């Protein structure tokens, strides 16, 4: 059996605050005996549960890395009962390149689980998380945003699961995160997701979509920082009062939530995010790139609800997700 080549440069089970790296040997043209050095912080104090906090699962999403850098720097062991494992940039090569997927192997971390110890760099990282980090944790928080090609209203999300006890625990943790929106999320493509791996192990798992466009904002970063702190209070790992504001509860019941583009062109959003739409409303138009005098193609909402996500760049391709509509529930 192949063993995973990643080794931590710090102990993962010692009291105190330790900053180090997960070291993945990676021999290449510019470093014959080189390694990928993925930053990791472990903050531990005595008995208690473990939380695994990850950002940069996709390398062009920044609220998670910002909030987790801040947490790793400012949280002290005396404030902790248990352990917090912090990985601000899970797909570290992608994070360094500012791209969704890894520049080394084009690996999409969130389609690479459970990973392979003898596979590509992305598969090795996924395997290490699956075999070595997830088993240590009871609570798992994975930050996402839209990256360069999507934008989202800021939400925390949990999934419908077969295990209703764990499903309920995940929804409670999502509520504790207390983003402005809380979504019962339907995945269009859940095979290989970190989410699925964590849920199948019975972990209390929350993910987010906090913004997008390949950057972050003061508001979205504040939501990420507050959410991480609330999540850790909910887990019983840090003490304090949760900061709670109103949240809009949303459901994504089926594939009618998504509208996809079927031509290349220039994207004209017709509805801004957070606005209500009715089934059949035009959510976006796509103009030809190469001529004038031709009407744009209209794209419609397939159901009534709130626009929670849209294609971000000014240009769009056939096959791109152009808009996402979710349904308000209480
Ligand atoms: Zn993502």
mmCIF file of C-alpha atoms and ligand atoms in Angstrom:
data_model
loop_
_atom_site.group_PDB
_atom_site.id
_atom_site.type_symbol
_atom_site.label_atom_id
_atom_site.label_comp_id
_atom_site.label_asym_id
_atom_site.label_seq_id
_atom_site.Cartn_x
_atom_site.Cartn_y
_atom_site.Cartn_z
ATOM 1 C CA UNK A 1 0.000 0.000 0.000
ATOM 2 C CA UNK A 2 1.324 3.459 -0.927
ATOM 3 C CA UNK A 3 1.712 5.765 2.033
ATOM 4 C CA UNK A 4 1.017 9.467 1.684
ATOM 5 C CA UNK A 5 4.270 11.432 1.253
ATOM 6 C CA UNK A 6 3.009 14.552 3.072
ATOM 7 C CA UNK A 7 4.534 15.193 6.492
ATOM 8 C CA UNK A 8 3.723 18.012 8.937
ATOM 9 C CA UNK A 9 6.651 20.075 10.221
ATOM 10 C CA UNK A 10 4.827 20.595 13.535
ATOM 11 C CA UNK A 11 3.134 18.155 15.897
ATOM 12 C CA UNK A 12 -0.630 18.156 15.415
ATOM 13 C CA UNK A 13 -1.345 17.193 19.037
ATOM 14 C CA UNK A 14 0.623 19.510 21.312
ATOM 15 C CA UNK A 15 -0.733 22.238 23.566
ATOM 16 C CA UNK A 16 0.125 25.763 22.500
ATOM 17 C CA UNK A 17 0.061 27.523 19.144
ATOM 18 C CA UNK A 18 2.283 26.113 16.430
ATOM 19 C CA UNK A 19 2.787 27.484 12.927
ATOM 20 C CA UNK A 20 4.364 25.211 10.355
ATOM 21 C CA UNK A 21 3.838 23.468 7.058
ATOM 22 C CA UNK A 22 2.485 20.369 5.493
ATOM 23 C CA UNK A 23 5.453 19.365 3.379
ATOM 24 C CA UNK A 24 4.709 17.605 0.094
ATOM 25 C CA UNK A 25 7.831 16.480 -1.784
ATOM 26 C CA UNK A 26 7.607 17.751 -5.364
ATOM 27 C CA UNK A 27 10.607 17.247 -7.613
ATOM 28 C CA UNK A 28 10.510 19.635 -10.553
ATOM 29 C CA UNK A 29 12.596 21.630 -13.035
ATOM 30 C CA UNK A 30 13.338 24.538 -10.688
ATOM 31 C CA UNK A 31 13.823 22.441 -7.511
ATOM 32 C CA UNK A 32 15.178 18.930 -7.945
ATOM 33 C CA UNK A 33 14.618 17.845 -4.351
ATOM 34 C CA UNK A 34 11.974 20.452 -3.633
ATOM 35 C CA UNK A 35 8.702 20.363 -1.737
ATOM 36 C CA UNK A 36 5.380 22.201 -1.657
ATOM 37 C CA UNK A 37 5.179 23.937 1.736
ATOM 38 C CA UNK A 38 1.528 24.367 2.715
ATOM 39 C CA UNK A 39 1.008 26.669 5.738
ATOM 40 C CA UNK A 40 -0.747 25.097 8.739
ATOM 41 C CA UNK A 41 -1.443 26.317 12.274
ATOM 42 C CA UNK A 42 -2.555 24.170 15.200
ATOM 43 C CA UNK A 43 -3.890 25.843 18.341
ATOM 44 C CA UNK A 44 -4.523 23.371 21.159
ATOM 45 C CA UNK A 45 -5.309 23.624 24.833
ATOM 46 C CA UNK A 46 -6.262 20.595 26.922
ATOM 47 C CA UNK A 47 -9.320 18.438 26.383
ATOM 48 C CA UNK A 48 -12.098 19.229 23.956
ATOM 49 C CA UNK A 49 -13.278 18.741 20.419
ATOM 50 C CA UNK A 50 -11.231 19.398 17.282
ATOM 51 C CA UNK A 51 -12.223 21.770 14.495
ATOM 52 C CA UNK A 52 -10.615 21.640 11.057
ATOM 53 C CA UNK A 53 -10.885 25.005 9.270
ATOM 54 C CA UNK A 54 -9.945 25.266 5.603
ATOM 55 C CA UNK A 55 -9.831 28.013 2.992
ATOM 56 C CA UNK A 56 -8.404 28.077 -0.504
ATOM 57 C CA UNK A 57 -9.978 24.775 -1.509
ATOM 58 C CA UNK A 58 -10.260 26.716 -4.750
ATOM 59 C CA UNK A 59 -7.262 28.995 -5.170
ATOM 60 C CA UNK A 60 -9.066 32.162 -6.307
ATOM 61 C CA UNK A 61 -11.482 32.492 -3.351
ATOM 62 C CA UNK A 62 -10.212 34.821 -0.626
ATOM 63 C CA UNK A 63 -12.566 35.281 2.339
ATOM 64 C CA UNK A 64 -11.481 31.958 3.879
ATOM 65 C CA UNK A 65 -7.733 32.555 3.549
ATOM 66 C CA UNK A 66 -8.130 36.107 4.939
ATOM 67 C CA UNK A 67 -10.249 35.034 7.922
ATOM 68 C CA UNK A 68 -8.013 32.036 8.684
ATOM 69 C CA UNK A 69 -4.757 34.013 8.440
ATOM 70 C CA UNK A 70 -6.304 36.445 10.926
ATOM 71 C CA UNK A 71 -7.498 33.662 13.236
ATOM 72 C CA UNK A 72 -4.126 31.874 13.195
ATOM 73 C CA UNK A 73 -2.372 35.113 14.118
ATOM 74 C CA UNK A 74 -4.734 36.415 16.783
ATOM 75 C CA UNK A 75 -6.336 33.451 18.575
ATOM 76 C CA UNK A 76 -4.386 32.352 21.652
ATOM 77 C CA UNK A 77 -4.322 28.874 23.216
ATOM 78 C CA UNK A 78 -5.723 30.223 26.502
ATOM 79 C CA UNK A 79 -8.974 31.004 24.642
ATOM 80 C CA UNK A 80 -9.249 27.403 23.379
ATOM 81 C CA UNK A 81 -10.620 24.192 24.908
ATOM 82 C CA UNK A 82 -9.642 21.458 22.491
ATOM 83 C CA UNK A 83 -7.903 21.952 19.177
ATOM 84 C CA UNK A 84 -8.187 24.051 16.031
ATOM 85 C CA UNK A 85 -6.358 22.968 12.885
ATOM 86 C CA UNK A 86 -6.118 25.822 10.382
ATOM 87 C CA UNK A 87 -5.245 25.430 6.688
ATOM 88 C CA UNK A 88 -5.793 28.811 4.998
ATOM 89 C CA UNK A 89 -4.978 27.451 1.523
ATOM 90 C CA UNK A 90 -6.001 23.842 1.032
ATOM 91 C CA UNK A 91 -5.079 23.766 -2.665
ATOM 92 C CA UNK A 92 -1.893 25.692 -1.975
ATOM 93 C CA UNK A 93 -0.419 25.548 -5.517
ATOM 94 C CA UNK A 94 -3.723 26.924 -6.861
ATOM 95 C CA UNK A 95 -3.758 29.627 -4.168
ATOM 96 C CA UNK A 96 -0.235 30.713 -5.132
ATOM 97 C CA UNK A 97 -1.241 30.870 -8.795
ATOM 98 C CA UNK A 98 -4.514 32.703 -8.039
ATOM 99 C CA UNK A 99 -6.439 30.059 -9.962
ATOM 100 C CA UNK A 100 -9.342 27.766 -9.142
ATOM 101 C CA UNK A 101 -7.428 24.588 -9.946
ATOM 102 C CA UNK A 102 -3.818 23.583 -9.434
ATOM 103 C CA UNK A 103 -1.313 24.798 -12.025
ATOM 104 C CA UNK A 104 0.633 21.549 -11.457
ATOM 105 C CA UNK A 105 -1.971 18.987 -12.465
ATOM 106 C CA UNK A 106 -5.130 21.069 -13.144
ATOM 107 C CA UNK A 107 -6.592 19.324 -10.098
ATOM 108 C CA UNK A 108 -9.855 20.734 -8.725
ATOM 109 C CA UNK A 109 -9.501 19.998 -4.993
ATOM 110 C CA UNK A 110 -13.249 19.823 -4.497
ATOM 111 C CA UNK A 111 -13.561 17.091 -7.117
ATOM 112 C CA UNK A 112 -10.488 15.133 -5.930
ATOM 113 C CA UNK A 113 -11.700 13.395 -2.746
ATOM 114 C CA UNK A 114 -10.995 10.849 -1.373
ATOM 115 C CA UNK A 115 -7.703 11.422 -3.207
ATOM 116 C CA UNK A 116 -4.849 9.031 -3.917
ATOM 117 C CA UNK A 117 -1.606 8.763 -1.914
ATOM 118 C CA UNK A 118 0.351 7.941 -5.075
ATOM 119 C CA UNK A 119 -1.558 10.303 -7.354
ATOM 120 C CA UNK A 120 -0.996 13.870 -8.521
ATOM 121 C CA UNK A 121 -0.181 16.724 -6.116
ATOM 122 C CA UNK A 122 -3.875 17.591 -5.728
ATOM 123 C CA UNK A 123 -4.805 13.937 -5.150
ATOM 124 C CA UNK A 124 -2.046 13.580 -2.551
ATOM 125 C CA UNK A 125 -3.310 16.635 -0.634
ATOM 126 C CA UNK A 126 -6.881 15.290 -0.757
ATOM 127 C CA UNK A 127 -5.711 11.869 0.462
ATOM 128 C CA UNK A 128 -3.793 13.457 3.356
ATOM 129 C CA UNK A 129 -6.872 15.407 4.424
ATOM 130 C CA UNK A 130 -9.067 12.301 4.055
ATOM 131 C CA UNK A 131 -6.752 9.902 5.900
ATOM 132 C CA UNK A 132 -4.923 12.115 8.403
ATOM 133 C CA UNK A 133 -6.835 15.350 9.126
ATOM 134 C CA UNK A 134 -10.570 14.593 8.833
ATOM 135 C CA UNK A 135 -10.352 11.663 11.300
ATOM 136 C CA UNK A 136 -8.971 14.088 13.941
ATOM 137 C CA UNK A 137 -11.907 16.505 13.714
ATOM 138 C CA UNK A 138 -15.500 16.560 14.909
ATOM 139 C CA UNK A 139 -16.250 19.959 13.327
ATOM 140 C CA UNK A 140 -15.221 20.968 9.809
ATOM 141 C CA UNK A 141 -15.637 24.396 8.185
ATOM 142 C CA UNK A 142 -14.620 24.877 4.552
ATOM 143 C CA UNK A 143 -14.696 28.395 3.109
ATOM 144 C CA UNK A 144 -15.645 29.018 -0.508
ATOM 145 C CA UNK A 145 -16.602 31.992 -2.633
ATOM 146 C CA UNK A 146 -17.339 32.278 -6.312
ATOM 147 C CA UNK A 147 -13.798 32.722 -7.539
ATOM 148 C CA UNK A 148 -13.064 34.630 -10.714
ATOM 149 C CA UNK A 149 -16.112 33.413 -12.643
ATOM 150 C CA UNK A 150 -19.014 33.524 -10.160
ATOM 151 C CA UNK A 151 -20.353 35.909 -7.538
ATOM 152 C CA UNK A 152 -22.636 34.975 -4.620
ATOM 153 C CA UNK A 153 -24.737 36.662 -1.982
ATOM 154 C CA UNK A 154 -22.899 35.764 1.244
ATOM 155 C CA UNK A 155 -24.203 32.460 2.578
ATOM 156 C CA UNK A 156 -23.339 29.499 4.765
ATOM 157 C CA UNK A 157 -24.583 26.147 3.539
ATOM 158 C CA UNK A 158 -25.372 22.630 4.668
ATOM 159 C CA UNK A 159 -26.606 19.640 2.705
ATOM 160 C CA UNK A 160 -29.504 17.233 2.858
ATOM 161 C CA UNK A 161 -28.060 13.889 4.037
ATOM 162 C CA UNK A 162 -29.246 10.321 4.552
ATOM 163 C CA UNK A 163 -28.043 10.482 8.172
ATOM 164 C CA UNK A 164 -30.698 12.803 9.637
ATOM 165 C CA UNK A 165 -28.940 13.154 12.985
ATOM 166 C CA UNK A 166 -25.802 14.451 11.301
ATOM 167 C CA UNK A 167 -27.830 16.534 8.831
ATOM 168 C CA UNK A 168 -29.457 18.295 11.780
ATOM 169 C CA UNK A 169 -26.086 18.881 13.480
ATOM 170 C CA UNK A 170 -24.765 20.435 10.249
ATOM 171 C CA UNK A 171 -27.784 22.744 9.932
ATOM 172 C CA UNK A 172 -27.350 23.853 13.564
ATOM 173 C CA UNK A 173 -23.683 24.686 12.876
ATOM 174 C CA UNK A 174 -24.683 26.539 9.676
ATOM 175 C CA UNK A 175 -27.129 28.633 11.740
ATOM 176 C CA UNK A 176 -24.378 29.349 14.257
ATOM 177 C CA UNK A 177 -22.096 30.622 11.463
ATOM 178 C CA UNK A 178 -24.891 33.168 10.890
ATOM 179 C CA UNK A 179 -24.087 34.485 7.416
ATOM 180 C CA UNK A 180 -26.621 36.967 5.996
ATOM 181 C CA UNK A 181 -28.062 34.023 4.010
ATOM 182 C CA UNK A 182 -28.320 30.341 5.011
ATOM 183 C CA UNK A 183 -28.792 27.798 2.250
ATOM 184 C CA UNK A 184 -29.952 24.218 2.171
ATOM 185 C CA UNK A 185 -27.693 23.455 -0.743
ATOM 186 C CA UNK A 186 -28.247 21.226 -3.724
ATOM 187 C CA UNK A 187 -24.978 20.203 -5.353
ATOM 188 C CA UNK A 188 -25.042 19.815 -9.120
ATOM 189 C CA UNK A 189 -21.949 17.612 -9.055
ATOM 190 C CA UNK A 190 -21.150 16.194 -5.598
ATOM 191 C CA UNK A 191 -18.816 13.336 -6.567
ATOM 192 C CA UNK A 192 -15.319 13.888 -5.195
ATOM 193 C CA UNK A 193 -16.293 16.829 -2.998
ATOM 194 C CA UNK A 194 -14.618 17.503 0.339
ATOM 195 C CA UNK A 195 -18.139 18.145 1.665
ATOM 196 C CA UNK A 196 -19.239 14.617 0.763
ATOM 197 C CA UNK A 197 -16.081 13.083 2.271
ATOM 198 C CA UNK A 198 -16.583 14.935 5.575
ATOM 199 C CA UNK A 199 -20.315 14.188 5.763
ATOM 200 C CA UNK A 200 -19.801 10.500 5.001
ATOM 201 C CA UNK A 201 -17.418 10.381 7.995
ATOM 202 C CA UNK A 202 -20.178 11.880 10.156
ATOM 203 C CA UNK A 203 -18.447 15.223 10.673
ATOM 204 C CA UNK A 204 -20.390 18.385 11.504
ATOM 205 C CA UNK A 205 -19.670 20.129 8.223
ATOM 206 C CA UNK A 206 -20.424 23.669 7.061
ATOM 207 C CA UNK A 207 -19.361 25.292 3.818
ATOM 208 C CA UNK A 208 -19.844 28.832 2.562
ATOM 209 C CA UNK A 209 -20.069 30.973 -0.540
ATOM 210 C CA UNK A 210 -19.213 34.454 0.668
ATOM 211 C CA UNK A 211 -18.645 36.531 -2.453
ATOM 212 C CA UNK A 212 -16.656 36.094 -5.616
ATOM 213 C CA UNK A 213 -15.153 37.699 -8.640
ATOM 214 C CA UNK A 214 -11.668 36.632 -7.613
ATOM 215 C CA UNK A 215 -11.359 39.073 -4.706
ATOM 216 C CA UNK A 216 -12.920 39.826 -1.321
ATOM 217 C CA UNK A 217 -14.435 42.876 0.380
ATOM 218 C CA UNK A 218 -14.384 44.405 3.861
ATOM 219 C CA UNK A 219 -17.959 43.174 4.296
ATOM 220 C CA UNK A 220 -17.382 39.619 3.052
ATOM 221 C CA UNK A 221 -14.197 39.247 5.116
ATOM 222 C CA UNK A 222 -16.031 40.462 8.233
ATOM 223 C CA UNK A 223 -18.728 37.833 7.595
ATOM 224 C CA UNK A 224 -16.027 35.140 7.311
ATOM 225 C CA UNK A 225 -14.276 36.196 10.538
ATOM 226 C CA UNK A 226 -17.513 36.421 12.513
ATOM 227 C CA UNK A 227 -18.704 33.095 11.118
ATOM 228 C CA UNK A 228 -15.511 31.264 12.047
ATOM 229 C CA UNK A 229 -15.676 32.598 15.602
ATOM 230 C CA UNK A 230 -19.388 31.719 15.954
ATOM 231 C CA UNK A 231 -18.673 28.230 14.557
ATOM 232 C CA UNK A 232 -15.938 27.654 17.165
ATOM 233 C CA UNK A 233 -18.188 28.900 19.992
ATOM 234 C CA UNK A 234 -20.948 26.567 18.740
ATOM 235 C CA UNK A 235 -18.426 23.688 18.722
ATOM 236 C CA UNK A 236 -17.557 24.454 22.372
ATOM 237 C CA UNK A 237 -13.926 25.132 21.471
ATOM 238 C CA UNK A 238 -13.828 28.836 22.303
ATOM 239 C CA UNK A 239 -15.881 30.748 24.865
ATOM 240 C CA UNK A 240 -17.816 33.919 24.280
ATOM 241 C CA UNK A 241 -21.095 35.316 23.055
ATOM 242 C CA UNK A 242 -22.065 34.497 19.504
ATOM 243 C CA UNK A 243 -22.656 37.519 17.346
ATOM 244 C CA UNK A 244 -26.069 36.922 15.806
ATOM 245 C CA UNK A 245 -27.916 38.958 13.151
ATOM 246 C CA UNK A 246 -30.893 38.191 10.941
ATOM 247 C CA UNK A 247 -30.361 35.556 8.251
ATOM 248 C CA UNK A 248 -32.507 34.774 5.216
ATOM 249 C CA UNK A 249 -33.159 31.025 4.933
ATOM 250 C CA UNK A 250 -33.035 29.646 1.414
ATOM 251 C CA UNK A 251 -33.616 26.275 -0.188
ATOM 252 C CA UNK A 252 -32.364 24.935 -3.506
ATOM 253 C CA UNK A 253 -34.839 22.135 -4.193
ATOM 254 C CA UNK A 254 -33.808 21.022 -7.700
ATOM 255 C CA UNK A 255 -32.008 21.777 -10.930
ATOM 256 C CA UNK A 256 -34.495 24.519 -11.839
ATOM 257 C CA UNK A 257 -32.450 26.787 -9.560
ATOM 258 C CA UNK A 258 -29.776 27.046 -12.257
ATOM 259 C CA UNK A 259 -29.789 28.859 -15.575
ATOM 260 C CA UNK A 260 -26.996 27.968 -18.002
ATOM 261 C CA UNK A 261 -25.721 29.866 -21.019
ATOM 262 C CA UNK A 262 -25.608 28.105 -24.383
ATOM 263 C CA UNK A 263 -23.629 30.580 -26.465
ATOM 264 C CA UNK A 264 -20.463 32.624 -26.285
ATOM 265 C CA UNK A 265 -20.911 36.352 -25.929
ATOM 266 C CA UNK A 266 -21.008 39.461 -23.758
ATOM 267 C CA UNK A 267 -22.898 39.120 -20.476
ATOM 268 C CA UNK A 268 -25.520 41.702 -19.526
ATOM 269 C CA UNK A 269 -26.975 40.991 -16.067
ATOM 270 C CA UNK A 270 -30.634 42.059 -15.932
ATOM 271 C CA UNK A 271 -31.148 41.402 -12.213
ATOM 272 C CA UNK A 272 -28.748 42.124 -9.380
ATOM 273 C CA UNK A 273 -27.960 39.623 -6.672
ATOM 274 C CA UNK A 274 -30.323 39.480 -3.721
ATOM 275 C CA UNK A 275 -33.263 40.660 -5.870
ATOM 276 C CA UNK A 276 -36.489 38.685 -6.208
ATOM 277 C CA UNK A 277 -37.367 37.177 -9.562
ATOM 278 C CA UNK A 278 -40.435 35.382 -10.908
ATOM 279 C CA UNK A 279 -40.283 32.255 -13.015
ATOM 280 C CA UNK A 280 -39.759 33.346 -16.629
ATOM 281 C CA UNK A 281 -38.162 36.707 -15.788
ATOM 282 C CA UNK A 282 -35.156 37.614 -17.896
ATOM 283 C CA UNK A 283 -32.135 37.311 -15.568
ATOM 284 C CA UNK A 284 -29.454 38.048 -18.177
ATOM 285 C CA UNK A 285 -28.906 38.784 -21.844
ATOM 286 C CA UNK A 286 -25.985 37.681 -23.965
ATOM 287 C CA UNK A 287 -24.864 39.867 -26.853
ATOM 288 C CA UNK A 288 -22.901 38.723 -29.884
ATOM 289 C CA UNK A 289 -19.241 39.707 -29.802
ATOM 290 C CA UNK A 290 -18.640 40.087 -33.493
ATOM 291 C CA UNK A 291 -21.449 42.238 -34.958
ATOM 292 C CA UNK A 292 -24.060 44.885 -34.323
ATOM 293 C CA UNK A 293 -27.698 44.761 -35.289
ATOM 294 C CA UNK A 294 -28.401 41.325 -33.784
ATOM 295 C CA UNK A 295 -30.711 41.002 -30.776
ATOM 296 C CA UNK A 296 -29.231 39.517 -27.597
ATOM 297 C CA UNK A 297 -30.224 36.059 -26.394
ATOM 298 C CA UNK A 298 -32.369 36.236 -23.274
ATOM 299 C CA UNK A 299 -31.898 33.865 -20.338
ATOM 300 C CA UNK A 300 -34.764 33.282 -17.917
ATOM 301 C CA UNK A 301 -35.275 32.241 -14.307
ATOM 302 C CA UNK A 302 -36.588 28.661 -14.252
ATOM 303 C CA UNK A 303 -38.311 29.279 -10.914
ATOM 304 C CA UNK A 304 -39.373 32.161 -8.646
ATOM 305 C CA UNK A 305 -37.087 33.171 -5.808
ATOM 306 C CA UNK A 306 -34.036 35.224 -4.934
ATOM 307 C CA UNK A 307 -31.067 35.651 -7.267
ATOM 308 C CA UNK A 308 -28.188 34.299 -5.140
ATOM 309 C CA UNK A 309 -25.437 33.901 -7.717
ATOM 310 C CA UNK A 310 -24.464 35.090 -11.152
ATOM 311 C CA UNK A 311 -21.745 34.730 -13.734
ATOM 312 C CA UNK A 312 -19.134 37.366 -12.945
ATOM 313 C CA UNK A 313 -16.925 38.259 -15.939
ATOM 314 C CA UNK A 314 -18.127 40.486 -18.741
ATOM 315 C CA UNK A 315 -17.620 37.739 -21.288
ATOM 316 C CA UNK A 316 -19.457 34.417 -21.111
ATOM 317 C CA UNK A 317 -19.106 31.043 -22.811
ATOM 318 C CA UNK A 318 -21.544 28.341 -23.799
ATOM 319 C CA UNK A 319 -21.983 26.022 -20.803
ATOM 320 C CA UNK A 320 -21.332 28.661 -18.129
ATOM 321 C CA UNK A 321 -23.728 28.986 -15.206
ATOM 322 C CA UNK A 322 -25.301 32.403 -15.763
ATOM 323 C CA UNK A 323 -27.622 32.685 -12.735
ATOM 324 C CA UNK A 324 -28.788 30.802 -9.656
ATOM 325 C CA UNK A 325 -32.174 31.325 -7.995
ATOM 326 C CA UNK A 326 -32.964 30.003 -4.505
ATOM 327 C CA UNK A 327 -36.326 29.834 -2.720
ATOM 328 C CA UNK A 328 -36.995 31.704 0.522
ATOM 329 C CA UNK A 329 -38.251 29.494 3.364
ATOM 330 C CA UNK A 330 -38.740 29.938 7.080
HETATM 331 ZN ZN1 LIG B 1 -14.891 27.120 -4.187
#
